[in-house]
mmCIF file of C-alpha atoms and ligand atoms in Angstrom:
data_model
loop_
_atom_site.group_PDB
_atom_site.id
_atom_site.type_symbol
_atom_site.label_atom_id
_atom_site.label_comp_id
_atom_site.label_asym_id
_atom_site.label_seq_id
_atom_site.Cartn_x
_atom_site.Cartn_y
_atom_site.Cartn_z
ATOM 1 C CA MET Q 71 0.000 0.000 0.000
ATOM 2 C CA VAL Q 72 1.341 3.385 -0.997
ATOM 3 C CA ALA Q 73 1.080 5.901 1.834
ATOM 4 C CA VAL Q 74 -1.386 8.671 1.136
ATOM 5 C CA GLU Q 75 1.407 11.290 1.252
ATOM 6 C CA GLN Q 76 3.141 9.586 -1.659
ATOM 7 C CA GLN Q 77 -0.027 8.734 -3.488
ATOM 8 C CA PHE Q 78 -1.304 12.323 -3.487
ATOM 9 C CA VAL Q 79 1.122 15.197 -3.769
ATOM 10 C CA THR Q 80 -1.278 17.844 -5.085
ATOM 11 C CA LEU Q 81 -4.964 18.621 -4.740
ATOM 12 C CA ASN Q 82 -5.393 18.147 -8.474
ATOM 13 C CA GLU Q 83 -4.212 14.572 -8.114
ATOM 14 C CA ILE Q 84 -6.800 14.011 -5.400
ATOM 15 C CA ARG Q 85 -9.501 15.560 -7.576
ATOM 16 C CA ARG Q 86 -8.632 13.224 -10.449
ATOM 17 C CA ALA Q 87 -8.660 10.191 -8.150
ATOM 18 C CA ALA Q 88 -12.067 11.215 -6.788
ATOM 19 C CA ARG Q 89 -13.457 11.490 -10.288
ATOM 20 C CA ALA Q 90 -12.083 8.063 -11.186
ATOM 21 C CA ASN Q 91 -13.664 6.516 -8.060
ATOM 22 C CA LEU Q 92 -17.136 8.019 -8.477
ATOM 23 C CA SER Q 93 -19.976 7.350 -10.895
ATOM 24 C CA PRO Q 94 -20.696 10.297 -13.239
ATOM 25 C CA GLU Q 95 -23.892 10.982 -11.249
ATOM 26 C CA VAL Q 96 -22.136 11.284 -7.917
ATOM 27 C CA TRP Q 97 -19.174 13.198 -9.374
ATOM 28 C CA ASP Q 98 -21.521 15.773 -10.875
ATOM 29 C CA TYR Q 99 -23.605 15.979 -7.698
ATOM 30 C CA ALA Q 100 -20.444 16.654 -5.695
ATOM 31 C CA SER Q 101 -18.795 19.048 -8.133
ATOM 32 C CA GLY Q 102 -21.500 20.846 -10.118
ATOM 33 C CA GLY Q 103 -23.317 24.137 -9.712
ATOM 34 C CA ALA Q 104 -26.637 25.797 -10.514
ATOM 35 C CA GLU Q 105 -27.829 26.702 -14.021
ATOM 36 C CA THR Q 106 -25.028 28.255 -16.107
ATOM 37 C CA GLU Q 107 -22.528 27.478 -13.299
ATOM 38 C CA THR Q 108 -21.348 31.068 -13.432
ATOM 39 C CA SER Q 109 -21.321 31.288 -9.615
ATOM 40 C CA LEU Q 110 -19.323 28.069 -9.464
ATOM 41 C CA ARG Q 111 -16.705 29.380 -11.905
ATOM 42 C CA ARG Q 112 -16.619 32.886 -10.453
ATOM 43 C CA ASN Q 113 -15.903 31.537 -6.968
ATOM 44 C CA ARG Q 114 -12.572 30.260 -8.245
ATOM 45 C CA ARG Q 115 -11.838 32.978 -10.774
ATOM 46 C CA ALA Q 116 -12.405 35.809 -8.302
ATOM 47 C CA MET Q 117 -9.414 34.548 -6.334
ATOM 48 C CA SER Q 118 -7.296 36.030 -9.151
ATOM 49 C CA ASN Q 119 -8.721 39.483 -8.491
ATOM 50 C CA TYR Q 120 -6.335 39.766 -5.553
ATOM 51 C CA VAL Q 121 -2.568 39.635 -5.515
ATOM 52 C CA PHE Q 122 -0.249 39.885 -2.553
ATOM 53 C CA VAL Q 123 1.908 42.756 -1.430
ATOM 54 C CA PRO Q 124 4.823 40.549 -0.360
ATOM 55 C CA ARG Q 125 7.272 41.670 2.292
ATOM 56 C CA VAL Q 126 10.807 40.298 2.504
ATOM 57 C CA LEU Q 127 13.666 40.005 5.003
ATOM 58 C CA ARG Q 128 11.349 39.489 7.964
ATOM 59 C CA ASP Q 129 12.566 36.166 9.493
ATOM 60 C CA VAL Q 130 9.816 33.746 8.662
ATOM 61 C CA SER Q 131 11.605 30.686 10.023
ATOM 62 C CA HIS Q 132 8.720 30.147 12.480
ATOM 63 C CA ILE Q 133 5.204 30.292 11.108
ATOM 64 C CA ASP Q 134 2.116 30.050 13.290
ATOM 65 C CA THR Q 135 -1.135 28.989 11.634
ATOM 66 C CA THR Q 136 -3.087 28.513 14.860
ATOM 67 C CA THR Q 137 -6.143 30.583 15.595
ATOM 68 C CA THR Q 138 -9.511 30.229 17.296
ATOM 69 C CA PHE Q 139 -13.056 29.983 16.047
ATOM 70 C CA LEU Q 140 -15.823 30.863 18.496
ATOM 71 C CA GLY Q 141 -13.365 30.170 21.285
ATOM 72 C CA MET Q 142 -12.279 26.783 19.936
ATOM 73 C CA PRO Q 143 -8.631 26.297 19.007
ATOM 74 C CA LEU Q 144 -7.807 25.607 15.359
ATOM 75 C CA ALA Q 145 -4.396 24.247 14.292
ATOM 76 C CA LEU Q 146 -5.045 25.746 10.874
ATOM 77 C CA PRO Q 147 -7.633 28.296 9.714
ATOM 78 C CA ILE Q 148 -9.408 25.812 7.443
ATOM 79 C CA MET Q 149 -12.525 23.866 8.460
ATOM 80 C CA ILE Q 150 -14.674 21.333 6.595
ATOM 81 C CA ALA Q 151 -18.009 22.790 5.408
ATOM 82 C CA PRO Q 152 -21.309 20.941 5.887
ATOM 83 C CA MET Q 153 -22.168 18.713 2.938
ATOM 84 C CA GLY Q 154 -25.170 16.467 2.513
ATOM 85 C CA SER Q 155 -25.252 12.861 1.297
ATOM 86 C CA MET Q 156 -21.571 12.196 1.927
ATOM 87 C CA PHE Q 157 -22.344 8.479 2.134
ATOM 88 C CA LEU Q 158 -22.567 8.584 -1.675
ATOM 89 C CA LEU Q 159 -18.889 9.512 -1.889
ATOM 90 C CA HIS Q 160 -17.529 6.995 0.596
ATOM 91 C CA PRO Q 161 -19.105 4.379 2.858
ATOM 92 C CA ASP Q 162 -17.695 6.164 5.930
ATOM 93 C CA GLY Q 163 -19.060 9.545 4.765
ATOM 94 C CA ASP Q 164 -19.445 12.030 7.611
ATOM 95 C CA LEU Q 165 -17.656 9.770 10.074
ATOM 96 C CA ALA Q 166 -14.531 9.918 7.904
ATOM 97 C CA LEU Q 167 -14.768 13.685 7.413
ATOM 98 C CA ALA Q 168 -15.197 14.256 11.149
ATOM 99 C CA ARG Q 169 -12.155 12.087 11.850
ATOM 100 C CA ALA Q 170 -10.069 13.877 9.212
ATOM 101 C CA ALA Q 171 -10.918 17.286 10.678
ATOM 102 C CA GLY Q 172 -10.114 16.128 14.209
ATOM 103 C CA GLN Q 173 -6.836 14.566 13.117
ATOM 104 C CA MET Q 174 -5.755 17.875 11.566
ATOM 105 C CA GLY Q 175 -6.840 19.945 14.574
ATOM 106 C CA THR Q 176 -9.852 21.580 13.008
ATOM 107 C CA ILE Q 177 -13.664 21.512 13.024
ATOM 108 C CA TYR Q 178 -16.164 19.431 11.056
ATOM 109 C CA TRP Q 179 -19.537 20.969 10.239
ATOM 110 C CA LEU Q 180 -22.186 18.233 10.025
ATOM 111 C CA SER Q 181 -25.052 18.757 7.561
ATOM 112 C CA THR Q 182 -28.672 18.046 8.470
ATOM 113 C CA MET Q 183 -28.654 15.907 5.322
ATOM 114 C CA THR Q 184 -26.594 13.202 6.964
ATOM 115 C CA ARG Q 185 -27.094 9.485 6.882
ATOM 116 C CA TRP Q 186 -25.595 9.265 10.377
ATOM 117 C CA LEU Q 187 -27.203 10.521 13.529
ATOM 118 C CA PRO Q 188 -25.515 13.453 15.256
ATOM 119 C CA GLU Q 189 -24.737 11.165 18.209
ATOM 120 C CA GLU Q 190 -22.962 8.685 15.910
ATOM 121 C CA VAL Q 191 -20.833 11.391 14.325
ATOM 122 C CA ALA Q 192 -20.035 12.808 17.758
ATOM 123 C CA ALA Q 193 -18.924 9.359 18.935
ATOM 124 C CA ALA Q 194 -16.589 8.972 15.933
ATOM 125 C CA ALA Q 195 -15.236 12.530 16.010
ATOM 126 C CA THR Q 196 -11.871 13.415 17.474
ATOM 127 C CA GLY Q 197 -12.376 17.199 17.337
ATOM 128 C CA PRO Q 198 -15.132 19.780 17.758
ATOM 129 C CA LEU Q 199 -18.287 19.639 15.644
ATOM 130 C CA ILE Q 200 -20.787 22.228 14.478
ATOM 131 C CA PHE Q 201 -24.297 21.303 13.388
ATOM 132 C CA GLN Q 202 -25.746 22.799 10.191
ATOM 133 C CA LEU Q 203 -29.496 23.209 10.329
ATOM 134 C CA TYR Q 204 -31.914 22.838 7.436
ATOM 135 C CA TRP Q 205 -35.176 23.722 9.047
ATOM 136 C CA ARG Q 206 -38.141 21.567 8.000
ATOM 137 C CA GLY Q 207 -40.649 21.290 10.795
ATOM 138 C CA ASP Q 208 -42.273 23.505 13.393
ATOM 139 C CA HIS Q 209 -40.656 25.009 16.477
ATOM 140 C CA ALA Q 210 -41.157 21.795 18.437
ATOM 141 C CA TRP Q 211 -39.226 19.845 15.761
ATOM 142 C CA ALA Q 212 -36.407 22.392 15.712
ATOM 143 C CA GLU Q 213 -36.219 22.589 19.494
ATOM 144 C CA ALA Q 214 -36.030 18.814 19.867
ATOM 145 C CA LEU Q 215 -33.219 18.719 17.305
ATOM 146 C CA LEU Q 216 -31.352 21.528 19.050
ATOM 147 C CA ARG Q 217 -31.587 19.764 22.410
ATOM 148 C CA ARG Q 218 -30.365 16.580 20.831
ATOM 149 C CA VAL Q 219 -27.406 18.216 19.135
ATOM 150 C CA GLU Q 220 -26.506 20.131 22.284
ATOM 151 C CA ALA Q 221 -26.598 16.902 24.295
ATOM 152 C CA ALA Q 222 -24.366 15.183 21.735
ATOM 153 C CA GLY Q 223 -21.697 17.822 22.399
ATOM 154 C CA PHE Q 224 -21.902 19.939 19.236
ATOM 155 C CA ARG Q 225 -20.320 23.363 19.702
ATOM 156 C CA GLY Q 226 -22.369 25.591 17.401
ATOM 157 C CA ILE Q 227 -25.509 25.789 15.254
ATOM 158 C CA ALA Q 228 -25.282 27.018 11.663
ATOM 159 C CA LEU Q 229 -28.579 27.998 10.066
ATOM 160 C CA THR Q 230 -28.261 27.795 6.273
ATOM 161 C CA VAL Q 231 -30.195 30.641 4.669
ATOM 162 C CA ASP Q 232 -29.258 30.506 0.985
ATOM 163 C CA THR Q 233 -31.654 27.696 0.123
ATOM 164 C CA ALA Q 234 -35.089 29.366 0.084
ATOM 165 C CA ALA Q 235 -35.553 27.386 -3.136
ATOM 166 C CA TYR Q 236 -33.379 24.494 -4.245
ATOM 167 C CA GLY Q 237 -31.032 25.573 -7.058
ATOM 168 C CA ARG Q 238 -31.466 23.980 -10.474
ATOM 169 C CA ARG Q 239 -28.354 21.884 -10.842
ATOM 170 C CA GLU Q 240 -28.728 20.881 -14.428
ATOM 171 C CA ARG Q 241 -26.042 18.206 -14.412
ATOM 172 C CA ASP Q 242 -28.253 16.317 -11.932
ATOM 173 C CA ILE Q 243 -31.556 17.298 -13.531
ATOM 174 C CA GLU Q 244 -30.573 16.066 -16.982
ATOM 175 C CA LYS Q 245 -29.560 12.730 -15.511
ATOM 176 C CA ARG Q 246 -32.871 12.551 -13.625
ATOM 177 C CA TYR Q 247 -30.689 12.207 -10.541
ATOM 178 C CA ASP Q 248 -31.897 13.610 -7.219
ATOM 179 C CA PRO Q 249 -29.844 12.558 -4.228
ATOM 180 C CA ARG Q 250 -31.643 14.965 -1.911
ATOM 181 C CA GLY Q 251 -33.006 13.554 1.256
ATOM 182 C CA GLN Q 252 -31.828 10.047 0.306
ATOM 183 C CA GLY Q 253 -29.584 9.987 3.307
ATOM 184 C CA SER Q 254 -31.053 12.263 5.938
ATOM 185 C CA ARG Q 255 -32.247 10.385 8.961
ATOM 186 C CA LEU Q 256 -33.131 13.706 10.584
ATOM 187 C CA TRP Q 257 -35.741 14.532 7.953
ATOM 188 C CA GLN Q 258 -37.612 11.282 8.334
ATOM 189 C CA GLY Q 259 -41.351 11.784 8.395
ATOM 190 C CA PHE Q 260 -41.224 14.784 6.019
ATOM 191 C CA PRO Q 261 -42.201 14.683 2.364
ATOM 192 C CA PRO Q 262 -39.244 14.615 -0.036
ATOM 193 C CA PRO Q 263 -37.805 18.114 -0.532
ATOM 194 C CA LEU Q 264 -38.918 18.186 -4.178
ATOM 195 C CA GLN Q 265 -42.512 18.472 -3.034
ATOM 196 C CA GLY Q 266 -41.789 21.811 -1.438
ATOM 197 C CA ASP Q 267 -39.399 23.194 1.130
ATOM 198 C CA ALA Q 268 -42.074 25.473 2.557
ATOM 199 C CA ARG Q 269 -40.294 25.937 5.871
ATOM 200 C CA MET Q 270 -36.993 26.921 4.239
ATOM 201 C CA ALA Q 271 -38.812 29.389 1.976
ATOM 202 C CA SER Q 272 -40.640 31.006 4.875
ATOM 203 C CA LEU Q 273 -37.611 31.619 7.138
ATOM 204 C CA THR Q 274 -37.173 35.203 8.394
ATOM 205 C CA TRP Q 275 -35.051 37.081 10.916
ATOM 206 C CA ASP Q 276 -37.707 36.133 13.506
ATOM 207 C CA ASP Q 277 -36.493 32.556 13.168
ATOM 208 C CA VAL Q 278 -32.940 33.730 13.781
ATOM 209 C CA ASP Q 279 -34.154 35.466 16.955
ATOM 210 C CA TRP Q 280 -35.998 32.330 17.996
ATOM 211 C CA LEU Q 281 -32.881 30.196 17.474
ATOM 212 C CA LYS Q 282 -30.767 32.670 19.389
ATOM 213 C CA ARG Q 283 -33.230 32.482 22.306
ATOM 214 C CA THR Q 284 -33.659 28.727 22.135
ATOM 215 C CA THR Q 285 -30.128 27.368 21.942
ATOM 216 C CA ARG Q 286 -27.293 28.034 24.323
ATOM 217 C CA LEU Q 287 -24.803 27.294 21.528
ATOM 218 C CA PRO Q 288 -23.196 30.003 19.384
ATOM 219 C CA LEU Q 289 -25.324 30.790 16.333
ATOM 220 C CA ILE Q 290 -23.879 31.018 12.853
ATOM 221 C CA VAL Q 291 -25.855 32.215 9.830
ATOM 222 C CA LYS Q 292 -24.522 30.483 6.717
ATOM 223 C CA GLY Q 293 -25.139 31.917 3.283
ATOM 224 C CA ILE Q 294 -24.757 35.673 3.850
ATOM 225 C CA GLN Q 295 -24.126 37.415 0.532
ATOM 226 C CA SER Q 296 -24.556 41.124 1.239
ATOM 227 C CA VAL Q 297 -23.134 43.691 3.614
ATOM 228 C CA GLU Q 298 -26.656 44.681 4.654
ATOM 229 C CA ASP Q 299 -27.477 41.135 5.805
ATOM 230 C CA ALA Q 300 -24.145 40.905 7.614
ATOM 231 C CA ARG Q 301 -25.156 44.037 9.566
ATOM 232 C CA LEU Q 302 -28.538 42.472 10.334
ATOM 233 C CA CYS Q 303 -26.778 39.377 11.652
ATOM 234 C CA VAL Q 304 -24.947 41.549 14.150
ATOM 235 C CA GLU Q 305 -28.154 43.360 15.122
ATOM 236 C CA HIS Q 306 -29.803 39.989 15.745
ATOM 237 C CA GLY Q 307 -26.967 38.813 17.992
ATOM 238 C CA VAL Q 308 -25.555 36.232 15.575
ATOM 239 C CA ASP Q 309 -22.135 35.015 16.703
ATOM 240 C CA CYS Q 310 -20.689 34.279 13.273
ATOM 241 C CA VAL Q 311 -21.426 35.631 9.807
ATOM 242 C CA TYR Q 312 -20.700 32.886 7.290
ATOM 243 C CA ILE Q 313 -20.255 34.328 3.794
ATOM 244 C CA SER Q 314 -21.202 31.700 1.240
ATOM 245 C CA ASN Q 315 -23.077 31.105 -1.987
ATOM 246 C CA HIS Q 316 -23.299 27.380 -1.282
ATOM 247 C CA GLY Q 317 -20.330 26.699 -3.524
ATOM 248 C CA GLY Q 318 -22.240 28.019 -6.563
ATOM 249 C CA ARG Q 319 -24.974 25.400 -6.126
ATOM 250 C CA GLN Q 320 -27.849 27.771 -5.392
ATOM 251 C CA LEU Q 321 -28.201 31.249 -6.934
ATOM 252 C CA ASP Q 322 -26.524 31.623 -10.317
ATOM 253 C CA TYR Q 323 -24.729 34.973 -10.798
ATOM 254 C CA ALA Q 324 -24.145 35.240 -7.075
ATOM 255 C CA PRO Q 325 -21.270 37.373 -5.849
ATOM 256 C CA ALA Q 326 -18.020 35.505 -5.318
ATOM 257 C CA PRO Q 327 -17.626 35.181 -1.537
ATOM 258 C CA ILE Q 328 -13.959 36.261 -1.519
ATOM 259 C CA GLU Q 329 -15.058 39.622 -2.918
ATOM 260 C CA LEU Q 330 -17.417 40.225 0.011
ATOM 261 C CA VAL Q 331 -14.981 39.514 2.816
ATOM 262 C CA ALA Q 332 -13.423 42.970 3.222
ATOM 263 C CA GLU Q 333 -16.726 44.863 3.222
ATOM 264 C CA VAL Q 334 -18.451 42.373 5.501
ATOM 265 C CA ALA Q 335 -15.547 42.332 7.954
ATOM 266 C CA GLU Q 336 -15.585 46.121 8.027
ATOM 267 C CA ALA Q 337 -19.348 46.267 8.619
ATOM 268 C CA VAL Q 338 -19.248 43.601 11.310
ATOM 269 C CA ALA Q 339 -16.284 45.336 12.967
ATOM 270 C CA GLY Q 340 -15.394 42.512 15.333
ATOM 271 C CA ARG Q 341 -18.922 42.161 16.758
ATOM 272 C CA ALA Q 342 -19.194 38.692 15.191
ATOM 273 C CA GLU Q 343 -16.645 36.363 13.663
ATOM 274 C CA VAL Q 344 -16.527 36.142 9.878
ATOM 275 C CA VAL Q 345 -15.930 32.918 7.964
ATOM 276 C CA VAL Q 346 -16.174 32.340 4.247
ATOM 277 C CA ASP Q 347 -16.333 29.508 1.752
ATOM 278 C CA GLY Q 348 -16.611 29.083 -1.994
ATOM 279 C CA GLY Q 349 -13.784 27.985 -4.232
ATOM 280 C CA PHE Q 350 -11.041 27.681 -1.613
ATOM 281 C CA GLN Q 351 -8.609 25.224 -3.149
ATOM 282 C CA ARG Q 352 -5.204 26.801 -2.547
ATOM 283 C CA GLY Q 353 -3.198 27.991 0.432
ATOM 284 C CA THR Q 354 -2.981 31.396 -1.260
ATOM 285 C CA ASP Q 355 -6.816 31.550 -1.421
ATOM 286 C CA VAL Q 356 -6.928 30.993 2.335
ATOM 287 C CA LEU Q 357 -4.302 33.643 3.042
ATOM 288 C CA LYS Q 358 -6.193 36.188 0.927
ATOM 289 C CA ALA Q 359 -9.434 35.597 2.860
ATOM 290 C CA LEU Q 360 -7.664 35.953 6.198
ATOM 291 C CA ALA Q 361 -5.935 39.143 5.051
ATOM 292 C CA LEU Q 362 -9.284 40.582 3.956
ATOM 293 C CA GLY Q 363 -10.762 39.921 7.406
ATOM 294 C CA ALA Q 364 -12.038 36.339 7.698
ATOM 295 C CA ARG Q 365 -11.248 34.383 10.836
ATOM 296 C CA ALA Q 366 -11.057 31.138 8.881
ATOM 297 C CA VAL Q 367 -12.344 29.532 5.693
ATOM 298 C CA CYS Q 368 -14.316 26.366 5.051
ATOM 299 C CA ILE Q 369 -13.743 23.920 2.239
ATOM 300 C CA GLY Q 370 -16.520 21.932 0.637
ATOM 301 C CA LYS Q 371 -15.678 20.259 -2.647
ATOM 302 C CA ALA Q 372 -11.967 19.954 -1.895
ATOM 303 C CA ALA Q 373 -12.752 17.907 1.234
ATOM 304 C CA ALA Q 374 -15.380 15.888 -0.626
ATOM 305 C CA TRP Q 375 -12.817 14.980 -3.286
ATOM 306 C CA GLY Q 376 -10.393 13.871 -0.564
ATOM 307 C CA LEU Q 377 -13.125 11.697 0.930
ATOM 308 C CA ALA Q 378 -13.933 10.133 -2.428
ATOM 309 C CA ALA Q 379 -10.244 9.581 -3.227
ATOM 310 C CA ALA Q 380 -9.227 7.903 0.023
ATOM 311 C CA GLY Q 381 -11.748 8.242 2.854
ATOM 312 C CA ALA Q 382 -10.637 9.946 6.063
ATOM 313 C CA GLU Q 383 -6.999 9.827 5.012
ATOM 314 C CA GLY Q 384 -7.789 11.505 1.714
ATOM 315 C CA ALA Q 385 -9.730 14.316 3.375
ATOM 316 C CA ALA Q 386 -6.945 14.793 5.927
ATOM 317 C CA ARG Q 387 -4.426 14.896 3.076
ATOM 318 C CA VAL Q 388 -6.390 17.738 1.457
ATOM 319 C CA LEU Q 389 -6.158 19.729 4.687
ATOM 320 C CA GLU Q 390 -2.469 18.867 4.980
ATOM 321 C CA LEU Q 391 -1.712 20.073 1.437
ATOM 322 C CA LEU Q 392 -3.646 23.308 1.951
ATOM 323 C CA HIS Q 393 -1.817 23.802 5.251
ATOM 324 C CA LEU Q 394 1.518 23.303 3.514
ATOM 325 C CA GLU Q 395 0.611 25.752 0.759
ATOM 326 C CA LEU Q 396 -0.604 28.269 3.326
ATOM 327 C CA ARG Q 397 2.708 28.117 5.193
ATOM 328 C CA ILE Q 398 4.643 28.564 1.946
ATOM 329 C CA ALA Q 399 2.461 31.546 0.968
ATOM 330 C CA MET Q 400 2.988 33.081 4.409
ATOM 331 C CA ALA Q 401 6.751 32.629 4.245
ATOM 332 C CA ASN Q 402 6.946 34.167 0.803
ATOM 333 C CA THR Q 403 4.822 37.149 1.809
ATOM 334 C CA GLY Q 404 6.785 37.715 5.015
ATOM 335 C CA GLN Q 405 4.040 36.675 7.460
ATOM 336 C CA THR Q 406 4.609 34.669 10.638
ATOM 337 C CA SER Q 407 1.114 34.490 12.169
ATOM 338 C CA VAL Q 408 -2.313 34.062 10.617
ATOM 339 C CA ARG Q 409 -3.679 36.241 13.399
ATOM 340 C CA GLU Q 410 -1.583 39.211 12.348
ATOM 341 C CA VAL Q 411 -2.360 39.477 8.651
ATOM 342 C CA GLY Q 412 -4.433 42.422 7.419
ATOM 343 C CA PRO Q 413 -5.794 44.085 4.290
ATOM 344 C CA TRP Q 414 -2.367 45.619 3.547
ATOM 345 C CA LEU Q 415 -1.234 42.132 2.501
ATOM 346 C CA VAL Q 416 -3.408 42.102 -0.632
ATOM 347 C CA ARG Q 417 -4.441 44.477 -3.358
ATOM 348 C CA ARG Q 418 -6.968 44.182 -6.130
ATOM 349 C CA ALA Q 419 -5.552 43.396 -9.527
ATOM 350 C CA CYS Q 420 -6.927 42.734 -12.939
ATOM 351 C CA ALA Q 421 -7.748 39.054 -13.392
ATOM 352 C CA CYS Q 422 -5.212 38.772 -16.189
ATOM 353 C CA GLU Q 423 -4.419 35.073 -16.007
HETATM 354 C C1 FMN C 549 -21.824 17.875 -2.313
HETATM 355 C C2 FMN C 549 -22.179 19.108 -1.528
HETATM 356 C C3 FMN C 549 -23.231 19.058 -0.627
HETATM 357 C C4 FMN C 549 -23.540 20.196 0.125
HETATM 358 N N1 FMN C 549 -24.537 20.110 1.064
HETATM 359 C C5 FMN C 549 -24.745 21.165 1.905
HETATM 360 C C6 FMN C 549 -25.648 21.038 2.995
HETATM 361 O O1 FMN C 549 -26.231 19.978 3.214
HETATM 362 N N2 FMN C 549 -25.825 22.129 3.790
HETATM 363 C C7 FMN C 549 -25.171 23.313 3.568
HETATM 364 O O2 FMN C 549 -25.360 24.279 4.322
HETATM 365 N N3 FMN C 549 -24.297 23.445 2.554
HETATM 366 C C8 FMN C 549 -24.057 22.400 1.724
HETATM 367 N N4 FMN C 549 -23.141 22.520 0.730
HETATM 368 C C9 FMN C 549 -22.389 23.781 0.561
HETATM 369 C C10 FMN C 549 -21.100 23.752 1.397
HETATM 370 O O3 FMN C 549 -21.386 23.797 2.765
HETATM 371 C C11 FMN C 549 -20.194 24.934 1.063
HETATM 372 O O4 FMN C 549 -20.919 26.134 1.247
HETATM 373 C C12 FMN C 549 -19.609 24.910 -0.341
HETATM 374 O O5 FMN C 549 -19.324 23.587 -0.757
HETATM 375 C C13 FMN C 549 -18.329 25.736 -0.383
HETATM 376 O O6 FMN C 549 -17.807 25.854 -1.673
HETATM 377 P P1 FMN C 549 -16.663 24.891 -2.260
HETATM 378 O O7 FMN C 549 -17.312 23.574 -2.522
HETATM 379 O O8 FMN C 549 -16.242 25.583 -3.501
HETATM 380 O O9 FMN C 549 -15.564 24.782 -1.237
HETATM 381 C C14 FMN C 549 -22.812 21.390 -0.063
HETATM 382 C C15 FMN C 549 -21.765 21.423 -0.979
HETATM 383 C C16 FMN C 549 -21.445 20.305 -1.701
HETATM 384 C C17 FMN C 549 -20.277 20.380 -2.667
#
C-alpha cells in the first residue's frame, strides 16, 4: 500500500482520483453548480482578483497557523463545510470527514442531510463539531433537534439561509438524478424536498431570533451574501457571519464570496466572527481571505474529493496540502502568524491570467 502522502502530492491529483472513483452521477452531484454554473466558476476565478503585497527580510523561520473559532482552538484556519449525502462519496461519509478534521486539529460541520445521527458522528469525532441546520418542521421539531445536538456535544448551530428554493443543478436534472433527502435520517417523516421546502422558503429574521433564544450554543448564519445582511446578523446577535453562496450550487450569478470579505468584515467590525467559503482550493486563497478579514475559511468540494479519493486519510491529506501551501504563501509574503495578517497584505488586480 502506498502511503497517502506519496499517493497524493497535489490537490489536483486528489480531484482526479475522486473522479475516477465516483460514478458520473455522484461526481456531478459533488462538483457541479446551478444553471449556467457562473457562480461556481466565479468563486474560483475571483481569487485572481487579488494579488499579494509581499514583504521580505522578515525572518519567517517560524510560522504560526493557529487561531480560534468561536473560542475553539484551530491548528489551521481551514474547516470542513457541511455537505449532505456524503455516504454517496464513501461508505464512511461524515464519520470519515469528522475524523479527518479532528486529526488535523480543526472543526467538522455536520449537515442536516446526513445518513448518520448526530450522536454517531459525535462518537466517531476526534475534534469539535458544528451542526448545520436545514429547518423543516415547526418550532417543536427544531427545538427537539437543538436539544439533541446540544446533548451530543456539538459546539455551534449554523442555520443555512441561501436555500429558500433548491437551485437547479442541471447536471443532476438532466440525468434525472436527485440525491436529496436520500440519506437524511433527521428529515424522516417529512415529504421529499422536491414536493416543497415550505419551511426553508418562509424563514425570516424572527427565526434567527428564535434560534438565538432557544439554543445556548453560538449561532452562525450560513449563506450571507450582502453587507446589509451581515449588519442584520450583528443586530440579531448572531455570533458568526458565514459568507457563502453554497459553492455556486444555489443562486446563479451570485457574488463571489472572496469579494465580500473585506466589506463584511468592516461592517461587522469585530462584533461577530466572519468565515467564508466558496472555491477555496489553494493555500494562497486561504491567506487572501484571512488578510481581507475572515477568521477562517471552510472547504466543501476539496474535502469531498479527498473523501472520495481515500476516505478519512484523503480528506486529511487535502487539509495537509492546503496547510503546507498556506505556510509557503505566508513565508513568501513575510508573514509569521495568521492572526496578524491584514488588508495591507493584498491588493486588487486585474484578473489577467
Ligand atoms: C456535495 C455538496 C453538498 C452540500 N450540502 C450542503 C448542505 O447539506 N448544507 C449546507 O449548508 N451546505 C451544503 N453545501 C455547501 C457547502 O457547505 C459549502 O458552502 C460549499 O461547498 C463551499 O464551496 P466549495 O465547494 O467551492 O468549497 C454542499 C456542498 C457540496 C459540494
